Tab-separated table of C-alpha atoms and ligand atoms in Angstrom:
chain	number	residue	atom	x	y	z
C	683	UNK	CA	89.925	103.690	93.066
C	684	UNK	CA	93.317	104.372	91.605
C	685	UNK	CA	91.721	105.341	88.266
C	686	UNK	CA	89.684	107.975	90.062
C	687	UNK	CA	92.837	109.376	91.628
C	688	UNK	CA	94.623	109.408	88.300
C	689	UNK	CA	91.793	111.439	86.789
C	690	UNK	CA	92.070	113.938	89.588
C	691	UNK	CA	95.807	114.027	89.047
C	692	UNK	CA	95.660	115.461	85.540
C	693	UNK	CA	96.224	118.958	86.818
C	694	UNK	CA	92.689	120.182	86.088
C	695	UNK	CA	91.801	119.974	89.761
C	696	UNK	CA	93.569	121.753	92.590
C	697	UNK	CA	95.803	119.659	94.837
C	698	UNK	CA	93.350	119.480	97.696
C	699	UNK	CA	90.605	117.860	95.577
C	700	UNK	CA	92.209	114.499	96.255
C	701	UNK	CA	92.285	114.956	99.962
C	702	UNK	CA	89.132	112.931	100.487
C	703	UNK	CA	90.666	109.950	98.689
C	704	UNK	CA	92.787	107.924	101.033
C	705	UNK	CA	94.582	105.003	99.421
C	706	UNK	CA	95.330	101.707	101.105
C	707	UNK	CA	99.022	100.895	101.515
C	708	UNK	CA	98.814	98.370	98.658
C	709	UNK	CA	97.148	100.903	96.350
C	710	UNK	CA	99.702	103.537	97.258
C	711	UNK	CA	102.642	101.237	96.547
C	712	UNK	CA	101.062	100.149	93.261
C	713	UNK	CA	100.541	103.790	92.254
C	714	UNK	CA	104.119	104.719	93.145
C	715	UNK	CA	105.549	101.793	91.176
C	716	UNK	CA	103.305	102.478	88.167
C	717	UNK	CA	104.348	106.148	88.116
C	718	UNK	CA	108.097	105.562	88.402
C	719	UNK	CA	109.872	105.446	85.017
C	720	UNK	CA	112.777	103.056	84.453
C	721	UNK	CA	116.221	104.584	84.898
C	722	UNK	CA	118.490	104.475	81.834
C	723	UNK	CA	121.489	102.175	81.490
C	724	UNK	CA	125.034	103.424	81.988
C	725	UNK	CA	128.414	101.752	81.611
C	726	UNK	CA	130.665	101.947	84.658
C	727	UNK	CA	134.026	100.552	85.720
C	728	UNK	CA	133.488	97.080	87.164
C	729	UNK	CA	135.180	98.243	90.373
C	730	UNK	CA	132.476	100.899	90.810
C	731	UNK	CA	129.543	98.565	90.270
C	732	UNK	CA	129.072	97.271	93.825
C	733	UNK	CA	125.496	97.871	94.943
C	734	UNK	CA	124.350	98.812	91.425
C	735	UNK	CA	121.751	96.841	89.461
C	736	UNK	CA	123.177	94.924	86.499
C	737	UNK	CA	121.666	95.591	83.114
C	738	UNK	CA	123.573	92.935	81.178
C	739	UNK	CA	124.383	89.251	81.182
C	740	UNK	CA	127.805	88.346	82.500
C	741	UNK	CA	128.978	85.222	80.675
C	742	UNK	CA	131.915	82.999	81.440
C	743	UNK	CA	134.935	84.090	79.432
C	744	UNK	CA	136.484	80.600	79.607
C	745	UNK	CA	135.855	77.167	81.068
C	746	UNK	CA	136.433	77.067	84.821
C	747	UNK	CA	138.952	75.823	85.589
C	748	UNK	CA	140.360	76.745	82.185
C	749	UNK	CA	142.723	73.733	82.237
C	750	UNK	CA	143.029	70.482	84.182
C	751	UNK	CA	144.175	72.049	87.420
C	752	UNK	CA	146.472	70.366	89.913
C	753	UNK	CA	145.121	70.627	93.474
C	754	UNK	CA	148.195	69.454	95.449
C	755	UNK	CA	151.920	70.073	95.608
C	756	UNK	CA	153.527	66.773	94.595
C	757	UNK	CA	154.436	64.773	91.520
C	758	UNK	CA	152.484	63.944	88.372
C	759	UNK	CA	153.109	60.854	86.274
C	760	UNK	CA	151.309	58.323	84.061
C	761	UNK	CA	148.736	56.063	85.664
C	762	UNK	CA	149.773	53.252	83.323
C	763	UNK	CA	153.281	53.272	84.857
C	764	UNK	CA	151.834	52.999	88.367
C	765	UNK	CA	149.477	50.169	87.364
C	766	UNK	CA	152.423	48.256	85.901
C	767	UNK	CA	154.062	48.374	89.366
C	768	UNK	CA	156.442	51.360	89.055
C	769	UNK	CA	156.945	53.213	92.390
C	770	UNK	CA	160.192	55.145	91.714
C	771	UNK	CA	160.045	58.006	89.204
C	772	UNK	CA	163.004	60.099	88.012
C	773	UNK	CA	162.081	63.790	88.252
C	774	UNK	CA	162.075	65.211	84.738
C	775	UNK	CA	161.290	68.853	85.647
C	776	UNK	CA	159.248	71.145	87.869
C	777	UNK	CA	156.056	72.910	86.821
C	778	UNK	CA	154.459	75.580	89.073
C	779	UNK	CA	151.178	77.539	88.800
C	780	UNK	CA	151.250	79.691	85.689
C	781	UNK	CA	154.148	77.776	84.059
C	782	UNK	CA	153.780	76.625	80.471
C	783	UNK	CA	152.500	73.040	80.208
C	784	UNK	CA	155.327	70.486	79.974
C	785	UNK	CA	155.089	67.108	78.272
C	786	UNK	CA	155.881	64.156	80.503
C	787	UNK	CA	158.346	61.666	79.127
C	788	UNK	CA	157.964	57.889	79.499
C	789	UNK	CA	158.599	56.467	82.961
C	790	UNK	CA	159.363	59.839	84.569
C	791	UNK	CA	157.472	62.281	86.787
C	792	UNK	CA	157.135	66.055	86.928
C	793	UNK	CA	157.100	67.944	90.201
C	794	UNK	CA	153.881	69.940	90.169
C	795	UNK	CA	152.589	72.718	92.424
C	796	UNK	CA	149.013	73.562	93.434
C	797	UNK	CA	147.344	75.584	90.711
C	798	UNK	CA	149.584	74.280	87.916
C	799	UNK	CA	148.121	72.792	84.757
C	800	UNK	CA	148.413	69.008	84.545
C	801	UNK	CA	151.458	68.185	82.346
C	802	UNK	CA	150.642	66.539	79.008
C	803	UNK	CA	150.737	62.683	79.199
C	804	UNK	CA	150.387	62.781	83.030
C	805	UNK	CA	147.125	61.713	84.651
C	806	UNK	CA	148.015	60.839	88.193
C	807	UNK	CA	149.117	62.914	91.207
C	808	UNK	CA	150.775	61.964	94.483
C	809	UNK	CA	151.120	64.654	97.175
C	810	UNK	CA	154.581	65.678	98.301
C	811	UNK	CA	153.866	64.265	101.801
C	812	UNK	CA	153.659	60.755	100.286
C	813	UNK	CA	156.996	60.724	98.459
C	814	UNK	CA	160.683	60.654	99.336
C	815	UNK	CA	163.136	62.261	96.944
C	816	UNK	CA	166.668	60.863	96.717
C	817	UNK	CA	169.165	61.867	94.027
C	818	UNK	CA	166.478	63.292	91.748
C	819	UNK	CA	164.207	60.247	92.035
C	820	UNK	CA	160.810	60.384	93.772
C	821	UNK	CA	159.674	57.233	95.526
C	822	UNK	CA	156.044	56.755	96.546
C	823	UNK	CA	155.336	55.564	100.116
C	824	UNK	CA	154.929	51.785	99.997
C	825	UNK	CA	151.432	51.533	101.467
C	826	UNK	CA	150.053	54.691	99.855
C	827	UNK	CA	147.033	53.886	97.682
C	828	UNK	CA	146.497	56.201	94.796
C	829	UNK	CA	143.669	56.664	92.348
C	830	UNK	CA	143.808	58.040	88.875
C	831	UNK	CA	142.016	61.388	88.927
C	832	UNK	CA	142.398	62.315	92.582
C	833	UNK	CA	143.678	65.854	93.247
C	834	UNK	CA	142.743	66.903	89.725
C	835	UNK	CA	140.200	69.673	89.169
C	836	UNK	CA	139.101	68.911	85.584
C	837	UNK	CA	138.777	71.666	83.008
C	838	UNK	CA	135.220	73.086	82.839
C	839	UNK	CA	134.020	71.137	85.872
C	840	UNK	CA	132.777	74.330	87.643
C	841	UNK	CA	131.235	75.862	84.532
C	842	UNK	CA	131.711	76.028	80.793
C	843	UNK	CA	132.740	78.971	78.626
C	844	UNK	CA	129.670	81.087	77.797
C	845	UNK	CA	127.723	80.002	80.900
C	846	UNK	CA	125.413	82.682	82.358
C	847	UNK	CA	127.188	83.796	85.504
C	848	UNK	CA	125.123	86.875	86.424
C	849	UNK	CA	121.866	88.049	84.935
C	850	UNK	CA	120.292	91.498	84.546
C	851	UNK	CA	118.465	92.566	87.694
C	852	UNK	CA	121.136	91.310	90.084
C	853	UNK	CA	122.421	93.898	92.524
C	854	UNK	CA	126.192	93.553	92.342
C	855	UNK	CA	127.637	92.191	95.591
C	856	UNK	CA	131.325	92.017	96.535
C	857	UNK	CA	131.178	88.324	95.552
C	858	UNK	CA	129.805	89.277	92.137
C	859	UNK	CA	132.801	91.572	91.705
C	860	UNK	CA	134.951	88.408	91.799
C	861	UNK	CA	132.775	86.830	89.093
C	862	UNK	CA	132.865	89.940	86.903
C	863	UNK	CA	136.653	90.098	87.181
C	864	UNK	CA	137.013	86.376	86.512
C	865	UNK	CA	134.965	86.842	83.347
C	866	UNK	CA	137.514	89.380	82.166
C	867	UNK	CA	135.125	92.350	82.266
C	868	UNK	CA	136.532	95.760	83.157
C	869	UNK	CA	133.240	97.614	82.632
C	870	UNK	CA	129.605	96.649	83.090
C	871	UNK	CA	126.180	98.006	82.177
C	872	UNK	CA	124.207	99.002	85.253
C	873	UNK	CA	121.128	101.096	85.988
C	874	UNK	CA	121.906	104.809	86.161
C	875	UNK	CA	122.101	106.127	89.687
C	876	UNK	CA	119.257	108.665	89.944
C	877	UNK	CA	119.889	112.207	91.081
C	878	UNK	CA	117.934	112.432	94.330
C	879	UNK	CA	117.273	115.682	96.183
C	880	UNK	CA	116.179	115.459	99.775
C	881	UNK	CA	114.532	118.577	101.081
C	882	UNK	CA	113.729	119.252	104.708
C	883	UNK	CA	111.064	121.915	105.098
C	884	UNK	CA	110.287	123.748	108.305
C	885	UNK	CA	111.136	127.094	109.913
C	886	UNK	CA	111.894	125.355	113.193
C	887	UNK	CA	114.688	123.187	111.775
C	888	UNK	CA	118.366	123.808	112.445
C	889	UNK	CA	121.185	121.636	111.124
C	890	UNK	CA	123.621	119.946	113.488
C	891	UNK	CA	126.557	122.227	114.181
C	892	UNK	CA	124.585	125.475	113.999
C	893	UNK	CA	123.489	127.424	117.120
C	894	UNK	CA	119.958	126.521	118.197
C	895	UNK	CA	117.186	128.243	120.183
C	896	UNK	CA	115.028	126.413	122.752
C	897	UNK	CA	111.978	126.456	120.454
C	898	UNK	CA	113.870	125.042	117.494
C	899	UNK	CA	114.390	121.434	116.380
C	900	UNK	CA	117.497	119.695	115.080
C	901	UNK	CA	117.060	118.659	111.461
C	902	UNK	CA	117.400	114.876	111.464
C	903	UNK	CA	115.205	113.576	108.634
C	904	UNK	CA	117.436	114.755	105.811
C	905	UNK	CA	120.642	113.114	107.078
C	906	UNK	CA	118.708	109.926	107.933
C	907	UNK	CA	117.046	109.692	104.501
C	908	UNK	CA	120.390	110.326	102.841
C	909	UNK	CA	121.986	107.532	104.848
C	910	UNK	CA	119.084	105.166	104.151
C	911	UNK	CA	119.445	105.808	100.417
C	912	UNK	CA	123.178	105.223	100.564
C	913	UNK	CA	122.701	101.986	102.459
C	914	UNK	CA	120.458	100.825	99.601
C	915	UNK	CA	123.090	101.649	96.971
C	916	UNK	CA	122.069	105.173	95.808
C	917	UNK	CA	124.860	107.708	95.922
C	918	UNK	CA	123.911	110.859	94.046
C	919	UNK	CA	121.933	112.329	96.901
C	920	UNK	CA	121.990	115.862	98.203
C	921	UNK	CA	120.143	117.362	101.117
C	922	UNK	CA	118.933	120.914	101.584
C	923	UNK	CA	116.764	122.855	103.990
C	924	UNK	CA	114.001	125.187	102.791
C	925	UNK	CA	111.936	127.401	105.077
C	926	UNK	CA	108.120	127.345	105.193
C	927	UNK	CA	107.966	130.170	102.721
C	928	UNK	CA	106.026	129.917	99.468
C	929	UNK	CA	108.504	131.936	97.423
C	930	UNK	CA	111.545	130.135	98.775
C	931	UNK	CA	109.874	126.781	98.205
C	932	UNK	CA	108.814	127.716	94.698
C	933	UNK	CA	112.255	129.013	93.728
C	934	UNK	CA	114.263	126.108	95.077
C	935	UNK	CA	111.859	123.332	94.086
C	936	UNK	CA	111.772	124.661	90.509
C	937	UNK	CA	115.554	124.196	90.383
C	938	UNK	CA	115.414	120.734	91.927
C	939	UNK	CA	112.775	119.727	89.385
C	940	UNK	CA	115.149	120.836	86.621
C	941	UNK	CA	118.118	118.955	88.014
C	942	UNK	CA	116.823	115.834	89.749
C	943	UNK	CA	115.074	112.571	88.917
C	944	UNK	CA	113.657	112.104	92.381
C	945	UNK	CA	112.569	114.643	95.001
C	946	UNK	CA	112.021	113.588	98.594
C	947	UNK	CA	110.561	116.314	100.774
C	948	UNK	CA	109.831	116.028	104.432
C	949	UNK	CA	107.407	118.235	106.305
C	950	UNK	CA	104.742	120.669	105.215
C	951	UNK	CA	102.199	118.190	103.836
C	952	UNK	CA	99.627	118.250	106.632
C	953	UNK	CA	96.736	120.671	107.117
C	954	UNK	CA	98.647	123.388	108.989
C	955	UNK	CA	98.715	126.990	107.811
C	956	UNK	CA	102.426	126.702	106.967
C	957	UNK	CA	102.019	123.419	105.046
C	958	UNK	CA	102.588	124.805	101.560
C	959	UNK	CA	104.316	121.865	99.939
C	960	UNK	CA	101.428	120.247	97.977
C	961	UNK	CA	100.231	123.591	96.610
C	962	UNK	CA	103.708	124.738	95.557
C	963	UNK	CA	104.428	121.389	93.894
C	964	UNK	CA	101.129	121.563	92.007
C	965	UNK	CA	101.900	125.134	90.901
C	966	UNK	CA	105.229	123.894	89.539
C	967	UNK	CA	103.465	121.331	87.352
C	968	UNK	CA	103.844	118.304	89.596
C	969	UNK	CA	100.590	116.395	89.254
C	970	UNK	CA	99.350	114.733	92.390
C	971	UNK	CA	98.960	110.964	92.175
C	972	UNK	CA	97.696	110.636	95.721
C	973	UNK	CA	97.619	112.443	99.029
C	974	UNK	CA	97.112	110.317	102.146
C	975	UNK	CA	97.403	106.639	102.805
C	976	UNK	CA	95.387	104.708	105.367
C	977	UNK	CA	98.403	103.908	107.498
C	978	UNK	CA	100.029	104.880	110.750
C	979	UNK	CA	102.547	106.391	110.864
C	980	UNK	CA	102.743	108.369	107.624
C	981	UNK	CA	99.102	108.992	106.767
C	982	UNK	CA	99.605	112.489	105.227
C	983	UNK	CA	102.121	111.326	102.577
C	984	UNK	CA	101.731	113.099	99.226
C	985	UNK	CA	103.067	111.663	95.970
C	986	UNK	CA	103.229	113.203	92.529
C	987	UNK	CA	104.782	113.134	89.098
C	988	UNK	CA	106.788	116.081	87.800
C	989	UNK	CA	106.571	117.604	84.319
C	990	UNK	CA	109.744	115.750	83.312
C	991	UNK	CA	108.580	112.428	84.806
C	992	UNK	CA	110.367	113.107	88.097
C	993	UNK	CA	108.857	111.269	91.023
C	994	UNK	CA	108.100	113.479	93.981
C	995	UNK	CA	107.615	112.132	97.485
C	996	UNK	CA	106.380	114.679	99.999
C	997	UNK	CA	106.531	112.957	103.356
C	998	UNK	CA	105.225	113.989	106.733
C	999	UNK	CA	107.909	115.668	108.820
C	1000	UNK	CA	107.558	113.412	111.825
C	1001	UNK	CA	110.774	111.415	111.816
C	1002	UNK	CA	109.261	107.938	112.260
C	1003	UNK	CA	106.649	108.676	109.567
C	1004	UNK	CA	109.240	110.029	107.153
C	1005	UNK	CA	111.522	107.019	107.534
C	1006	UNK	CA	108.716	104.470	107.273
C	1007	UNK	CA	107.387	106.150	104.117
C	1008	UNK	CA	110.875	106.181	102.594
C	1009	UNK	CA	111.433	102.518	103.287
C	1010	UNK	CA	107.920	101.514	102.243
C	1011	UNK	CA	107.507	103.514	99.015
C	1012	UNK	CA	110.697	105.293	97.950
C	1013	UNK	CA	113.102	102.346	98.244
C	1014	UNK	CA	110.840	99.933	96.259
C	1015	UNK	CA	110.292	102.631	93.597
C	1016	UNK	CA	114.044	103.096	93.141
C	1017	UNK	CA	114.604	99.337	93.035
C	1018	UNK	CA	111.947	98.882	90.383
C	1019	UNK	CA	113.213	101.805	88.293
C	1020	UNK	CA	116.702	100.284	88.479
C	1021	UNK	CA	115.330	96.970	87.185
C	1022	UNK	CA	116.306	95.120	90.369
C	1023	UNK	CA	114.995	91.603	90.804
C	1024	UNK	CA	111.987	91.555	93.074
C	1025	UNK	CA	112.832	90.523	96.587
C	1026	UNK	CA	110.471	87.874	97.951
C	1027	UNK	CA	108.333	89.042	100.880
C	1028	UNK	CA	109.791	88.377	104.288
C	1029	UNK	CA	107.777	87.282	107.314
C	1030	UNK	CA	108.287	87.273	111.053
C	1031	UNK	CA	106.195	85.948	113.923
C	1032	UNK	CA	105.030	88.479	116.502
C	1033	UNK	CA	106.822	87.982	119.805
C	1034	UNK	CA	103.960	89.537	121.829
C	1035	UNK	CA	100.246	90.260	121.480
C	1036	UNK	CA	99.511	93.574	119.788
C	1037	UNK	CA	96.266	95.550	119.791
C	1038	UNK	CA	95.818	98.265	117.196
C	1039	UNK	CA	92.271	99.581	116.896
C	1040	UNK	CA	92.337	102.386	114.276
C	1041	UNK	CA	91.199	101.248	110.859
C	1042	UNK	CA	94.619	101.870	109.381
C	1043	UNK	CA	97.528	99.649	108.397
C	1044	UNK	CA	99.987	99.809	111.275
C	1045	UNK	CA	103.716	99.862	110.524
C	1046	UNK	CA	105.107	98.779	113.869
C	1047	UNK	CA	108.868	99.146	114.427
C	1048	UNK	CA	110.371	95.891	115.723
C	1049	UNK	CA	113.542	94.344	116.950
C	1050	UNK	CA	114.221	90.888	115.544
C	1051	UNK	CA	115.147	87.928	117.672
C	1052	UNK	CA	115.573	84.350	116.518
C	1053	UNK	CA	114.311	81.508	118.681
C	1054	UNK	CA	115.693	78.004	119.108
C	1055	UNK	CA	113.185	76.688	116.551
C	1056	UNK	CA	114.874	78.835	113.915
C	1057	UNK	CA	111.988	81.307	113.674
C	1058	UNK	CA	112.428	85.051	113.274
C	1059	UNK	CA	110.444	86.774	116.013
C	1060	UNK	CA	109.456	90.437	115.878
C	1061	UNK	CA	109.504	92.252	119.208
C	1062	UNK	CA	107.569	95.544	119.028
C	1063	UNK	CA	109.556	98.595	120.105
C	1064	UNK	CA	107.367	101.395	121.356
C	1065	UNK	CA	107.781	104.839	119.842
C	1066	UNK	CA	105.738	107.233	121.967
C	1067	UNK	CA	104.658	109.328	119.012
C	1068	UNK	CA	105.582	109.383	115.367
C	1069	UNK	CA	107.992	112.154	116.357
C	1070	UNK	CA	109.830	109.918	118.805
C	1071	UNK	CA	112.593	108.329	116.829
C	1072	UNK	CA	115.179	107.656	119.545
C	1073	UNK	CA	113.740	104.158	120.012
C	1074	UNK	CA	114.233	103.340	116.325
C	1075	UNK	CA	117.934	102.762	116.778
C	1076	UNK	CA	117.163	99.477	118.508
C	1077	UNK	CA	114.939	98.295	115.645
C	1078	UNK	CA	115.757	96.245	112.566
C	1079	UNK	CA	112.684	97.295	110.616
C	1080	UNK	CA	108.937	97.288	111.038
C	1081	UNK	CA	106.111	94.811	110.611
C	1082	UNK	CA	102.907	95.421	108.729
C	1083	UNK	CA	99.694	94.863	110.684
C	1084	UNK	CA	96.658	94.530	108.444
C	1085	UNK	CA	94.102	97.317	108.390
C	1086	UNK	CA	91.020	95.152	108.834
C	1087	UNK	CA	92.186	93.537	112.074
C	1088	UNK	CA	92.732	94.973	115.538
C	1089	UNK	CA	94.026	92.037	117.617
C	1090	UNK	CA	97.295	90.362	116.630
C	1091	UNK	CA	98.100	87.455	118.941
C	1092	UNK	CA	101.699	86.521	119.690
C	1093	UNK	CA	102.923	84.130	116.980
C	1094	UNK	CA	100.936	85.775	114.153
C	1095	UNK	CA	102.981	85.772	110.924
C	1096	UNK	CA	103.268	89.294	109.541
C	1097	UNK	CA	105.159	91.019	106.721
C	1098	UNK	CA	108.547	92.283	107.798
C	1099	UNK	CA	110.311	95.232	106.174
C	1100	UNK	CA	113.935	95.710	107.179
C	1101	UNK	CA	115.368	99.199	107.239
C	1102	UNK	CA	118.496	98.017	105.511
C	1103	UNK	CA	118.256	95.610	102.606
C	1104	UNK	CA	119.947	92.253	103.116
Z	1206	LIG	P1	105.354	118.799	109.636
Z	1206	LIG	O1	105.053	117.550	108.837
Z	1206	LIG	O2	106.090	119.807	108.847
Z	1206	LIG	O3	104.112	119.318	110.257
Z	1206	LIG	O4	106.320	118.347	110.809
Z	1206	LIG	C1	105.855	117.452	111.805
Z	1206	LIG	C2	106.834	117.390	112.949
Z	1206	LIG	O5	108.072	116.822	112.493
Z	1206	LIG	C3	107.203	118.724	113.538
Z	1206	LIG	O6	107.298	118.582	114.928
Z	1206	LIG	C4	108.535	119.044	112.943
Z	1206	LIG	O7	109.307	119.900	113.731
Z	1206	LIG	C5	109.165	117.687	112.797
Z	1206	LIG	N1	110.094	117.682	111.677
Z	1206	LIG	C6	109.824	118.089	110.421
Z	1206	LIG	N2	110.889	117.961	109.623
Z	1206	LIG	C7	111.879	117.454	110.408
Z	1206	LIG	C8	113.236	117.112	110.171
Z	1206	LIG	N3	113.790	117.248	108.960
Z	1206	LIG	N4	113.945	116.612	111.183
Z	1206	LIG	C9	113.373	116.455	112.399
Z	1206	LIG	N5	112.111	116.766	112.688
Z	1206	LIG	C10	111.361	117.274	111.711
Z	1207	LIG	MG1	106.595	121.707	109.070
């Protein structure tokens, strides 16, 4: 089926030739992923790499710990002296964290602090709480039992120099920043952040802050898509509004195609007389990969490939549809193009019975609850129409209800897609 679509997408046929071909959700995702080219690699300051996808190995600069590390404040001395019955040790010197390593002399002890390197010739530690110091001599508590290597964190016991600490494909977390710094790296190779243009189309739309007429609608998709992208680690996003006007669309989209890697349009992809988006995109050399997916919400989604390999998502304007399509197709495409490790599918059990009769995959927004058995339960949250997005605020994501089924009893395990990646 996808081959047939690809043939139609060569540009020889007008955009609406594909309208009879409705892809399944799996086919649509596969087509999007196959069309999306990999983003190049860039080198960035390690401090700016949080949320970016690594494109290099991070290897241990040194053994960890890099020396035999003392784990207590106390004294260090030779085990052989203790075994021979010695309990009083003249204090030779003090060695704190970061101090050069001293050499212990026979029969003496060195005061050591947590984080210090074990002095040469010493192999035994007694915490400060277990000694009494009088006139420069430390005496160990009479009934305190010691063992040779206690309180010592041996060199290389966490990992060895050269060990693979982080691998390509890992999205850098704040914890990874600690690893990168501990490996001595100031810069890292990561996937380039794509330039993404988000375009809201529609004459009725008015941005927040501007005066509005009763028949007009506040523009909410653009800001929401922008925020969703940012929450997934993409930062070079800009939003703009274009009217339902062929010339305006053509002029602005031509510029966005020049400047961006990814275009995300909302609105203007249905069958209305002012739905010019597919035709204008086709005229600008964007070849259609598919138009329509057998899903609800979001059936009219259009997807194409620009003349410079840009990926172009033209989403239905209805807010719930637009957000579901973004999360379902755009976010995985960006992750794949960044080289991110695949995230394993996540499941939840339905908290109630659901009936869904149309022969479409249903993306049902849900709130997650966990039960005492440790299960994640998905509680459906009703959105009256795909334009009703107020209810979405209470949701954590949506579940996927298979196309070939209409009754989903409570407890059924279903795929879960969270709005925000974990
Ligand atoms: P369309 O897909 O252009 O037919 O739009 C479908 C519905 O979604 C219409 O009621 C639009 O007013 C609404 N809509 C389209 N774009 C947006 C947007 N950016 N923000 C909020 N609502 C929108
Ligand atoms: Mg519209």
